Structure formats: C-alpha cells, structure tokens
mmCIF file of C-alpha atoms in Angstrom:
data_model
loop_
_atom_site.group_PDB
_atom_site.id
_atom_site.type_symbol
_atom_site.label_atom_id
_atom_site.label_comp_id
_atom_site.label_asym_id
_atom_site.label_seq_id
_atom_site.Cartn_x
_atom_site.Cartn_y
_atom_site.Cartn_z
ATOM 1 C CA MET K 280 19.058 24.866 1.930
ATOM 2 C CA GLY K 281 21.430 23.173 4.492
ATOM 3 C CA GLU K 282 24.726 21.201 3.745
ATOM 4 C CA PRO K 283 24.057 17.419 3.084
ATOM 5 C CA ARG K 284 25.333 15.032 5.632
ATOM 6 C CA ALA K 285 27.545 12.613 3.797
ATOM 7 C CA TYR K 286 27.497 9.229 4.952
ATOM 8 C CA ALA K 287 29.747 6.710 3.289
ATOM 9 C CA PRO K 288 28.373 3.053 2.561
ATOM 10 C CA PRO K 289 29.366 0.832 5.226
ATOM 11 C CA PRO K 290 31.624 -2.331 4.571
ATOM 12 C CA GLY K 291 28.540 -4.397 4.879
ATOM 13 C CA PRO K 292 25.390 -5.167 6.828
ATOM 14 C CA SER K 293 25.011 -4.077 10.616
ATOM 15 C CA THR K 294 26.853 -7.086 12.706
ATOM 16 C CA SER K 295 24.780 -5.960 16.079
ATOM 17 C CA ARG K 296 20.980 -5.740 14.585
ATOM 18 C CA ALA K 297 19.017 -6.994 11.582
ATOM 19 C CA ALA K 298 17.830 -4.076 9.680
ATOM 20 C CA TYR K 299 15.295 -3.963 6.802
ATOM 21 C CA ALA K 300 13.850 -0.846 4.774
ATOM 22 C CA ALA K 301 10.295 -1.459 3.649
ATOM 23 C CA ALA K 302 10.767 0.120 0.157
ATOM 24 C CA HIS K 303 8.611 2.099 -2.040
ATOM 25 C CA VAL K 304 7.709 1.554 -5.596
ATOM 26 C CA VAL K 305 8.183 4.005 -8.622
ATOM 27 C CA ALA K 306 4.899 4.401 -10.765
ATOM 28 C CA GLY K 307 5.172 4.000 -14.431
ATOM 29 C CA GLY K 308 2.619 3.982 -17.176
ATOM 30 C CA ASP K 309 0.270 1.153 -16.684
ATOM 31 C CA SER K 310 2.618 -0.584 -14.230
ATOM 32 C CA LEU K 311 5.853 0.480 -12.427
ATOM 33 C CA ASP K 312 9.028 2.000 -13.604
ATOM 34 C CA TRP K 313 11.146 -1.098 -13.058
ATOM 35 C CA ASP K 314 14.403 0.386 -13.798
ATOM 36 C CA ALA K 315 13.804 2.911 -11.049
ATOM 37 C CA THR K 316 12.235 0.730 -8.757
ATOM 38 C CA LEU K 317 15.044 -1.820 -8.683
ATOM 39 C CA ALA K 318 17.681 0.931 -8.644
ATOM 40 C CA PHE K 319 16.437 2.103 -5.402
ATOM 41 C CA ARG K 320 16.456 -1.382 -4.029
ATOM 42 C CA ARG K 321 20.053 -1.600 -5.027
ATOM 43 C CA HIS K 322 20.610 1.899 -3.207
ATOM 44 C CA LEU K 323 19.228 0.440 -0.024
ATOM 45 C CA TRP K 324 21.482 -2.773 -0.526
ATOM 46 C CA SER K 325 24.416 -0.488 -0.922
ATOM 47 C CA TYR K 326 24.301 0.804 2.513
ATOM 48 C CA GLY K 327 23.918 -2.501 4.046
ATOM 49 C CA LEU K 328 20.199 -2.553 4.565
ATOM 50 C CA GLY K 329 17.999 -5.434 3.717
ATOM 51 C CA VAL K 330 14.749 -4.733 1.548
ATOM 52 C CA ALA K 331 11.454 -5.574 3.022
ATOM 53 C CA GLU K 332 9.659 -5.999 -0.347
ATOM 54 C CA ALA K 333 5.842 -5.702 -1.058
ATOM 55 C CA MET K 334 5.002 -4.303 2.214
ATOM 56 C CA ASP K 335 2.394 -1.734 2.893
ATOM 57 C CA THR K 336 5.175 0.956 1.985
ATOM 58 C CA ALA K 337 4.856 -0.360 -1.577
ATOM 59 C CA GLN K 338 1.307 0.399 -1.368
ATOM 60 C CA ARG K 339 -0.013 -2.910 -0.600
ATOM 61 C CA GLY K 340 -3.787 -2.576 -0.241
ATOM 62 C CA MET K 341 -3.438 1.121 -1.382
ATOM 63 C CA GLY K 342 -3.201 0.870 -5.184
ATOM 64 C CA LEU K 343 -0.619 -1.943 -5.821
ATOM 65 C CA ASP K 344 -2.629 -5.284 -7.253
ATOM 66 C CA TRP K 345 -1.434 -8.787 -6.865
ATOM 67 C CA ALA K 346 -0.415 -9.170 -10.504
ATOM 68 C CA THR K 347 2.084 -6.201 -10.138
ATOM 69 C CA THR K 348 2.869 -7.400 -6.700
ATOM 70 C CA ARG K 349 3.993 -10.790 -7.852
ATOM 71 C CA GLU K 350 6.061 -9.366 -10.629
ATOM 72 C CA LEU K 351 7.719 -6.873 -8.033
ATOM 73 C CA ILE K 352 8.568 -9.956 -5.728
ATOM 74 C CA VAL K 353 10.023 -12.019 -8.646
ATOM 75 C CA ARG K 354 11.957 -9.262 -9.922
ATOM 76 C CA SER K 355 13.142 -8.093 -6.743
ATOM 77 C CA GLY K 356 13.950 -11.488 -5.475
ATOM 78 C CA ARG K 357 15.994 -12.261 -8.459
ATOM 79 C CA GLU K 358 17.991 -8.740 -8.041
ATOM 80 C CA ALA K 359 18.750 -9.745 -4.453
ATOM 81 C CA LEU K 360 20.002 -13.151 -5.566
ATOM 82 C CA SER K 361 22.238 -11.635 -8.417
ATOM 83 C CA THR K 362 23.750 -8.851 -5.969
ATOM 84 C CA GLY K 363 23.650 -10.659 -2.382
ATOM 85 C CA GLY K 364 21.255 -8.302 -0.911
ATOM 86 C CA ARG K 365 18.908 -9.447 2.029
ATOM 87 C CA ILE K 366 15.368 -9.500 1.248
ATOM 88 C CA VAL K 367 12.109 -10.337 2.833
ATOM 89 C CA CYS K 368 8.668 -10.140 1.103
ATOM 90 C CA GLY K 369 5.166 -9.753 2.274
ATOM 91 C CA ALA K 370 2.778 -12.417 1.706
ATOM 92 C CA GLY K 371 -0.955 -11.436 1.973
ATOM 93 C CA THR K 372 -4.597 -12.311 0.788
ATOM 94 C CA ASP K 373 -5.078 -9.226 -1.422
ATOM 95 C CA GLN K 374 -5.652 -11.188 -4.665
ATOM 96 C CA LEU K 375 -8.997 -12.180 -3.142
ATOM 97 C CA PRO K 376 -11.965 -9.623 -4.091
ATOM 98 C CA PRO K 377 -13.198 -7.343 -1.503
ATOM 99 C CA GLY K 378 -15.865 -8.596 0.975
ATOM 100 C CA PRO K 379 -16.377 -11.750 2.821
ATOM 101 C CA ALA K 380 -14.094 -14.749 2.229
ATOM 102 C CA SER K 381 -14.042 -18.317 4.144
ATOM 103 C CA LEU K 382 -11.018 -19.047 6.384
ATOM 104 C CA GLY K 383 -10.402 -21.804 3.666
ATOM 105 C CA ALA K 384 -9.895 -19.342 0.958
ATOM 106 C CA ILE K 385 -7.850 -16.890 2.958
ATOM 107 C CA THR K 386 -5.410 -19.718 3.772
ATOM 108 C CA ALA K 387 -5.059 -20.713 0.202
ATOM 109 C CA ALA K 388 -4.678 -16.914 -0.801
ATOM 110 C CA TYR K 389 -1.714 -17.067 1.795
ATOM 111 C CA GLU K 390 -0.413 -20.134 0.237
ATOM 112 C CA GLU K 391 -0.346 -19.154 -3.243
ATOM 113 C CA GLN K 392 1.554 -15.999 -2.418
ATOM 114 C CA LEU K 393 3.928 -17.584 -0.286
ATOM 115 C CA ALA K 394 4.581 -20.122 -3.272
ATOM 116 C CA VAL K 395 5.915 -17.020 -5.296
ATOM 117 C CA ILE K 396 8.122 -15.882 -2.468
ATOM 118 C CA ASP K 397 9.559 -19.447 -1.862
ATOM 119 C CA SER K 398 10.355 -19.505 -5.813
ATOM 120 C CA VAL K 399 12.926 -16.675 -5.259
ATOM 121 C CA GLY K 400 14.146 -17.839 -1.899
ATOM 122 C CA ALA K 401 13.133 -14.894 -0.109
ATOM 123 C CA VAL K 402 11.998 -14.858 3.728
ATOM 124 C CA PRO K 403 8.275 -14.538 3.766
ATOM 125 C CA VAL K 404 6.374 -11.971 5.845
ATOM 126 C CA LEU K 405 2.993 -12.978 6.920
ATOM 127 C CA MET K 406 1.433 -9.761 6.574
ATOM 128 C CA ALA K 407 -1.827 -8.815 8.545
ATOM 129 C CA SER K 408 -5.023 -9.707 6.193
ATOM 130 C CA ARG K 409 -8.175 -7.509 5.891
ATOM 131 C CA HIS K 410 -9.889 -10.639 4.744
ATOM 132 C CA LEU K 411 -8.943 -12.227 8.183
ATOM 133 C CA ALA K 412 -9.644 -9.391 10.039
ATOM 134 C CA ALA K 413 -13.343 -9.552 8.625
ATOM 135 C CA ALA K 414 -13.928 -13.092 8.690
ATOM 136 C CA ALA K 415 -12.234 -14.134 12.170
ATOM 137 C CA ARG K 416 -14.580 -14.634 15.080
ATOM 138 C CA GLY K 417 -11.776 -14.810 17.746
ATOM 139 C CA PRO K 418 -8.383 -15.812 18.359
ATOM 140 C CA ASP K 419 -9.188 -19.503 17.477
ATOM 141 C CA ASP K 420 -9.458 -18.698 13.916
ATOM 142 C CA TYR K 421 -6.357 -16.798 13.558
ATOM 143 C CA ALA K 422 -4.535 -19.913 15.180
ATOM 144 C CA ALA K 423 -6.144 -22.129 12.694
ATOM 145 C CA VAL K 424 -5.063 -20.124 9.714
ATOM 146 C CA TYR K 425 -1.593 -19.159 10.619
ATOM 147 C CA GLY K 426 -0.920 -22.536 12.323
ATOM 148 C CA ARG K 427 -1.744 -24.119 9.106
ATOM 149 C CA LEU K 428 0.633 -21.740 7.201
ATOM 150 C CA LEU K 429 3.376 -21.846 9.713
ATOM 151 C CA ALA K 430 3.333 -25.795 9.759
ATOM 152 C CA GLN K 431 4.061 -26.061 6.150
ATOM 153 C CA ALA K 432 6.333 -23.324 5.898
ATOM 154 C CA GLY K 433 9.789 -24.145 4.308
ATOM 155 C CA ARG K 434 11.884 -21.635 6.203
ATOM 156 C CA PRO K 435 11.052 -19.577 9.298
ATOM 157 C CA VAL K 436 8.887 -16.701 8.790
ATOM 158 C CA VAL K 437 8.338 -13.221 10.060
ATOM 159 C CA LEU K 438 4.585 -12.520 11.330
ATOM 160 C CA HIS K 439 3.404 -9.142 11.391
ATOM 161 C CA TRP K 440 1.098 -6.995 13.589
ATOM 162 C CA LEU K 441 0.103 -3.828 11.823
ATOM 163 C CA GLY K 442 -2.035 -1.628 14.170
ATOM 164 C CA PRO K 443 -5.168 0.224 12.924
ATOM 165 C CA MET K 444 -3.425 3.807 12.761
ATOM 166 C CA PHE K 445 -1.699 2.054 9.524
ATOM 167 C CA ASP K 446 -4.772 0.362 8.397
ATOM 168 C CA PRO K 447 -8.270 0.922 10.065
ATOM 169 C CA ALA K 448 -9.595 -2.436 8.482
ATOM 170 C CA LEU K 449 -7.270 -4.214 10.846
ATOM 171 C CA ASP K 450 -8.831 -3.276 14.128
ATOM 172 C CA GLY K 451 -9.054 -6.106 16.349
ATOM 173 C CA TYR K 452 -6.405 -8.165 14.710
ATOM 174 C CA TRP K 453 -5.487 -11.378 16.422
ATOM 175 C CA GLY K 454 -8.894 -11.974 17.718
ATOM 176 C CA SER K 455 -9.592 -8.811 20.093
ATOM 177 C CA PRO K 456 -9.754 -4.908 20.181
ATOM 178 C CA ASP K 457 -8.175 -5.097 23.425
ATOM 179 C CA LEU K 458 -4.494 -4.933 22.820
ATOM 180 C CA ASP K 459 -3.470 -6.922 25.905
ATOM 181 C CA ALA K 460 -5.668 -9.817 24.836
ATOM 182 C CA ALA K 461 -4.434 -9.477 21.180
ATOM 183 C CA ALA K 462 -0.932 -9.774 22.228
ATOM 184 C CA ASP K 463 -1.528 -12.760 24.714
ATOM 185 C CA ALA K 464 -2.987 -14.597 21.511
ATOM 186 C CA LEU K 465 0.041 -13.711 19.088
ATOM 187 C CA LEU K 466 2.436 -14.853 21.745
ATOM 188 C CA ALA K 467 0.611 -18.029 22.209
ATOM 189 C CA LEU K 468 0.702 -18.831 18.436
ATOM 190 C CA ILE K 469 4.556 -18.131 18.518
ATOM 191 C CA GLY K 470 4.911 -20.351 21.571
ATOM 192 C CA ASP K 471 3.457 -23.191 19.494
ATOM 193 C CA HIS K 472 5.430 -22.747 16.285
ATOM 194 C CA ALA K 473 8.681 -20.962 17.638
ATOM 195 C CA SER K 474 10.916 -22.879 15.593
ATOM 196 C CA ARG K 475 9.113 -21.679 12.556
ATOM 197 C CA VAL K 476 9.111 -18.155 13.419
ATOM 198 C CA ASP K 477 12.152 -15.858 12.542
ATOM 199 C CA GLY K 478 10.402 -12.757 14.310
ATOM 200 C CA VAL K 479 7.361 -10.673 14.540
ATOM 201 C CA LYS K 480 7.387 -7.053 13.155
ATOM 202 C CA ILE K 481 5.164 -4.929 15.575
ATOM 203 C CA SER K 482 3.686 -1.670 14.072
ATOM 204 C CA LEU K 483 1.674 -0.026 17.078
ATOM 205 C CA LEU K 484 3.551 3.178 17.725
ATOM 206 C CA ASP K 485 3.685 2.428 21.246
ATOM 207 C CA ALA K 486 7.273 1.876 22.673
ATOM 208 C CA ASP K 487 6.225 0.588 26.087
ATOM 209 C CA ARG K 488 3.791 -2.102 24.544
ATOM 210 C CA GLU K 489 6.502 -3.134 22.020
ATOM 211 C CA ILE K 490 9.170 -3.624 24.870
ATOM 212 C CA ALA K 491 6.729 -5.574 27.198
ATOM 213 C CA PHE K 492 6.153 -7.960 24.213
ATOM 214 C CA ARG K 493 9.793 -8.175 23.302
ATOM 215 C CA ARG K 494 10.452 -9.390 26.880
ATOM 216 C CA ARG K 495 7.832 -12.156 26.495
ATOM 217 C CA LEU K 496 9.291 -13.434 23.252
ATOM 218 C CA PRO K 497 10.668 -17.273 23.281
ATOM 219 C CA PRO K 498 14.557 -17.378 22.851
ATOM 220 C CA GLY K 499 15.619 -16.944 19.447
ATOM 221 C CA VAL K 500 12.546 -15.322 17.915
ATOM 222 C CA ARG K 501 13.456 -11.366 17.133
ATOM 223 C CA LEU K 502 11.199 -8.382 17.415
ATOM 224 C CA TYR K 503 11.409 -6.162 14.615
ATOM 225 C CA THR K 504 10.239 -2.862 15.352
ATOM 226 C CA GLY K 505 7.878 -1.082 12.805
ATOM 227 C CA ASP K 506 7.612 1.770 15.268
ATOM 228 C CA ASP K 507 8.417 4.906 13.201
ATOM 229 C CA PHE K 508 8.036 7.339 16.146
ATOM 230 C CA ASN K 509 10.582 5.670 18.742
ATOM 231 C CA TYR K 510 13.046 3.461 16.719
ATOM 232 C CA PRO K 511 16.051 4.826 18.071
ATOM 233 C CA GLU K 512 15.406 3.884 21.491
ATOM 234 C CA LEU K 513 13.810 0.381 20.655
ATOM 235 C CA ILE K 514 16.795 -0.556 18.205
ATOM 236 C CA ARG K 515 19.488 0.546 20.998
ATOM 237 C CA GLY K 516 17.613 -1.409 23.401
ATOM 238 C CA ASP K 517 18.156 -2.175 27.058
ATOM 239 C CA ASP K 518 19.799 -4.621 29.481
ATOM 240 C CA ALA K 519 16.835 -6.998 28.791
ATOM 241 C CA GLY K 520 17.300 -6.878 24.726
ATOM 242 C CA HIS K 521 16.702 -4.988 21.858
ATOM 243 C CA SER K 522 14.567 -4.726 18.893
ATOM 244 C CA ASP K 523 15.830 -5.241 15.282
ATOM 245 C CA ALA K 524 14.314 -2.993 12.599
ATOM 246 C CA LEU K 525 11.878 -3.476 9.499
ATOM 247 C CA LEU K 526 10.939 0.127 9.232
ATOM 248 C CA GLY K 527 9.255 2.471 6.208
ATOM 249 C CA VAL K 528 11.343 5.471 7.593
ATOM 250 C CA PHE K 529 14.467 3.634 6.766
ATOM 251 C CA ASP K 530 13.479 3.966 2.962
ATOM 252 C CA PRO K 531 14.043 7.848 3.076
ATOM 253 C CA ILE K 532 16.724 7.734 5.686
ATOM 254 C CA ALA K 533 18.883 4.826 4.386
ATOM 255 C CA PRO K 534 22.174 6.459 4.601
ATOM 256 C CA ALA K 535 21.633 8.036 7.929
ATOM 257 C CA ALA K 536 20.129 4.592 9.360
ATOM 258 C CA ALA K 537 23.176 2.752 7.997
ATOM 259 C CA ALA K 538 25.718 5.214 9.648
ATOM 260 C CA ALA K 539 23.777 4.957 13.121
ATOM 261 C CA LEU K 540 23.903 1.191 13.005
ATOM 262 C CA ARG K 541 27.678 1.122 12.105
ATOM 263 C CA ALA K 542 28.374 3.440 15.289
ATOM 264 C CA LEU K 543 26.050 1.103 17.260
ATOM 265 C CA ASP K 544 28.139 -1.925 15.928
ATOM 266 C CA CYS K 545 31.422 -0.143 17.340
ATOM 267 C CA GLY K 546 29.635 0.749 20.871
ATOM 268 C CA ASP K 547 29.558 4.367 19.794
ATOM 269 C CA LEU K 548 26.223 5.188 21.554
ATOM 270 C CA SER K 549 27.028 8.982 21.169
ATOM 271 C CA SER K 550 27.324 9.014 17.472
ATOM 272 C CA TYR K 551 24.516 6.610 17.281
ATOM 273 C CA GLU K 552 22.278 8.985 19.066
ATOM 274 C CA GLU K 553 23.572 12.177 17.195
ATOM 275 C CA ILE K 554 23.076 10.533 13.731
ATOM 276 C CA PHE K 555 19.201 9.485 14.397
ATOM 277 C CA ALA K 556 18.357 12.631 16.396
ATOM 278 C CA PRO K 557 17.359 14.878 13.450
ATOM 279 C CA THR K 558 15.542 11.974 11.592
ATOM 280 C CA VAL K 559 12.851 11.615 14.519
ATOM 281 C CA PRO K 560 11.149 14.878 14.071
ATOM 282 C CA LEU K 561 11.040 13.885 10.275
ATOM 283 C CA SER K 562 9.541 10.610 10.773
ATOM 284 C CA ARG K 563 7.081 11.656 13.261
ATOM 285 C CA HIS K 564 5.903 14.273 10.899
ATOM 286 C CA LEU K 565 5.900 11.536 8.090
ATOM 287 C CA PHE K 566 3.808 9.231 9.840
ATOM 288 C CA GLU K 567 1.198 11.573 11.546
ATOM 289 C CA ALA K 568 -2.394 11.002 11.287
ATOM 290 C CA PRO K 569 -3.825 9.773 9.130
ATOM 291 C CA THR K 570 -0.639 7.416 9.375
ATOM 292 C CA TYR K 571 -1.537 5.389 6.300
ATOM 293 C CA TYR K 572 -0.847 8.163 3.985
ATOM 294 C CA TYR K 573 2.863 8.169 5.001
ATOM 295 C CA LYS K 574 3.858 6.703 1.526
ATOM 296 C CA THR K 575 2.962 10.106 -0.169
ATOM 297 C CA GLY K 576 5.940 11.417 2.019
ATOM 298 C CA VAL K 577 8.234 8.682 1.342
ATOM 299 C CA VAL K 578 7.750 8.975 -2.423
ATOM 300 C CA PHE K 579 8.000 12.895 -2.290
ATOM 301 C CA LEU K 580 11.466 12.585 -0.489
ATOM 302 C CA ALA K 581 12.782 10.015 -3.132
ATOM 303 C CA TRP K 582 11.903 12.577 -5.773
ATOM 304 C CA LEU K 583 13.570 15.393 -4.181
ATOM 305 C CA ALA K 584 16.596 13.312 -3.605
ATOM 306 C CA GLY K 585 16.725 12.566 -7.156
ATOM 307 C CA HIS K 586 16.070 8.702 -7.074
ATOM 308 C CA GLN K 587 13.152 9.203 -9.513
ATOM 309 C CA ARG K 588 12.273 11.409 -12.183
ATOM 310 C CA HIS K 589 8.899 12.271 -11.241
ATOM 311 C CA PHE K 590 6.325 12.510 -8.295
ATOM 312 C CA ARG K 591 3.466 10.517 -9.294
ATOM 313 C CA MET K 592 2.239 7.379 -7.340
ATOM 314 C CA VAL K 593 0.272 4.336 -8.021
ATOM 315 C CA GLY K 594 -3.510 5.091 -7.731
ATOM 316 C CA GLY K 595 -2.813 9.031 -7.604
ATOM 317 C CA LEU K 596 -1.703 8.746 -4.024
ATOM 318 C CA GLU K 597 0.606 11.796 -4.493
ATOM 319 C CA THR K 598 -2.459 13.844 -3.891
ATOM 320 C CA ALA K 599 -3.129 12.346 -0.090
ATOM 321 C CA ARG K 600 -1.347 15.017 1.668
ATOM 322 C CA SER K 601 -1.575 18.750 1.811
ATOM 323 C CA VAL K 602 0.852 21.489 0.659
ATOM 324 C CA PRO K 603 1.610 22.709 4.301
ATOM 325 C CA HIS K 604 2.398 18.995 5.349
ATOM 326 C CA MET K 605 4.794 18.637 2.355
ATOM 327 C CA VAL K 606 6.510 22.048 2.968
ATOM 328 C CA ARG K 607 7.285 20.884 6.454
ATOM 329 C CA LEU K 608 8.649 17.604 5.474
ATOM 330 C CA PHE K 609 10.973 19.309 2.987
ATOM 331 C CA ARG K 610 12.275 21.535 5.627
ATOM 332 C CA LEU K 611 12.762 18.643 8.308
ATOM 333 C CA ALA K 612 14.459 16.468 5.557
ATOM 334 C CA ASP K 613 16.852 19.286 4.631
ATOM 335 C CA ALA K 614 17.370 20.281 8.297
ATOM 336 C CA ALA K 615 18.406 16.370 8.701
ATOM 337 C CA GLY K 616 20.821 16.821 5.930
ATOM 338 C CA LEU K 617 19.075 14.141 3.631
ATOM 339 C CA PHE K 618 19.355 15.742 0.360
ATOM 340 C CA PRO K 619 22.494 14.636 -1.351
ATOM 341 C CA ASP K 620 21.828 17.618 -3.901
ATOM 342 C CA PRO K 621 20.294 20.426 -2.108
ATOM 343 C CA ALA K 622 20.073 22.652 -5.226
ATOM 344 C CA LEU K 623 18.158 19.833 -7.023
ATOM 345 C CA ALA K 624 15.758 19.389 -3.996
ATOM 346 C CA ALA K 625 15.121 23.051 -4.120
ATOM 347 C CA HIS K 626 14.514 23.208 -7.705
ATOM 348 C CA ARG K 627 11.886 20.432 -7.643
ATOM 349 C CA MET K 628 10.337 21.687 -4.518
ATOM 350 C CA ARG K 629 9.898 25.139 -6.156
ATOM 351 C CA ALA K 630 8.570 23.707 -9.301
ATOM 352 C CA TRP K 631 5.996 21.386 -7.409
ATOM 353 C CA LEU K 632 4.838 24.459 -5.327
ATOM 354 C CA THR K 633 4.362 26.478 -8.295
ATOM 355 C CA VAL K 634 2.208 23.647 -9.965
ATOM 356 C CA GLN K 635 0.193 23.498 -6.462
ATOM 357 C CA GLY K 636 -0.486 27.238 -7.026
ATOM 358 C CA ALA K 637 1.520 28.189 -3.727
ATOM 359 C CA VAL K 638 3.950 30.525 -4.991
#
C-alpha cells in the first residue's frame, strides 16, 4: 500500500470555479442508511464542494425510487440549510410508471419534483427524462416541455444533457441522434430562456464537443462539465473560457479535487495539474463501458475509504462490476493516495476478495 496524500480542507469553496460533487447514497435495510448518507454529504461540504443531490450517481433510474428520492432531497436540503453547504438537486419524471406518457404527464411529473426541491430552497437540475426521450417527436416537443418549466421556475435552473453512454434510453435527446443538431436545439432553448438558466451540465465524454458548445453559450450561462474523462483540462479552461464542475468522480476524489481547485484559485497551475494527474487514470477506469455501472465503483471506494460500514447498494448494484475491474480500481485509488487509512482499505479489500473466492 502507498502512503495517503493528506489534503487539508480549504478555507471555503473555490473562488474561481463553481464545483459540485454528485453524491452516492448508502443502502440500509428497506431504505437508506440516513446517518451515513448525510455524513458523506457533510464530508463533501467540509472540503468546500457543493453537493449535487439525487442525480444519477445516487442511482436515479437504477434502484432509487421516487419516494426515497423525495425524502433524500428534503433531508439533504435541510442539512445544507443548517450547515451552509451549497446544494443542487435533480428533478426528473421517475415517479411515472414505465412505458409511454403524454407530454402533459411528463411536464406535471417534473413540476411535482420541482416543488419538492423548491420547498428546501435548493437549485434544481432538470435531469434528462427517459419518458420525454420516448415521447418526443422532435426538438419542438422538448422546447414545449422545458419552455413551460423554465417559464415558471422560481430561480435559475441547471439543464442536463446526459449522453447515452450513461443511459442508453436517452439516445437522441433534444430531438435528434445527431449530436450537432441536438446541440443546436439545446442552445436555442437556452437562448430563449437565458435569464432562467444558471447553466447546463454536459456529460458526453467528448472534450472538443463540450468546448465548442461552451463557446456558444449566452453570457452568464455556465457550462458544468460532467466529463469524467477530461475534467482537468475542461475546468482549467483556455483563453476563451472554462467549464465549472458537476462531476460524479468528485465523490471519491473530493479531498484531491478541493486541493486542485484551491491551487487553481491561487494561479498555481503546476500544482493543479500535479494533484489531478493520478486521479485521471482512476476516473477513466471507474467510468469505462458500460459507463452507467460507475456507481458500483464509487460506492466500493467509499467503503474502502471508511465512509460506510458495508459494501451493499440499492437494488443489489454492488454485483455490477467484475472482480478484475474492482482490483484495478483499488490499485489506482491507492496509487492516487486516496485511502486515508491504507491498512483499513487493505483489510476490507482482502475480506471482499475472500468472499468472492479470489484468494
């Protein structure tokens, strides 16, 4: 085992970038282990990161039902208010039953979830909807649904473009499988409602496409990178601008991410690159295809790091990755110095391998 890299919590959030970690949930009995789930959010806030709650990292659409999600939003929102932590929360349509739904029903489902988020004073993230992807016949249907939601929003919201590598049911989102046409449709929507859009999170794992999109945004609208392959270069930016961050990988690498952002605030690009460098191979492995199973690795790393007592997931998703995948994940996390207690991580890894019949 390598030595842990100790990163002291920064004095506060980054001053040069907005940064959110999409947080996982800790399973517990018939619901969640609320103590461990909320403690992990306090861990993220302690490092100056915002929490992106009830996003796909929290197993939206992969085990977490709407009733539990609603309680998660309320509990985390109250915790944020009491601690001063920054929080955004995902609004979707996952309370609808599987299968076809009308545009009216889809809009109403979004409205129901937005009301819950508004009740705790959080910033909403309008998550991509499987129901809308199935029902929409083209860009005009997306414009109609999102236009109504944005027109009644009480505060600027974050839009979300989640690529099919994260969820195959979202292929063709924004009205076309052609990504250039989809980008044009989303930019037109943002242009029509720019004052009500805080930013847009893009998760396409394509740095060049994200940069091109970022340069076309109206002034004042942020680009939140969701690119877990290329985040250091996208957050660093160039002479024409930069991306802010709303990333699943910031869950397991929170201390390193906070330290890198602190270095960026201070103009120390060398330290910024040096801190992030060993996290990139880890993240690329964590999010390798099938990408939507990255949540399994996120929770595994949280268990190895001592943030929770067990490695179980909602819906049994702990079985979604192979033993060789998890072994390499362990080695990459150790190489990045991400285990605060290497002896504990080694003990738990050995116990898990024994249960898997691998030792």
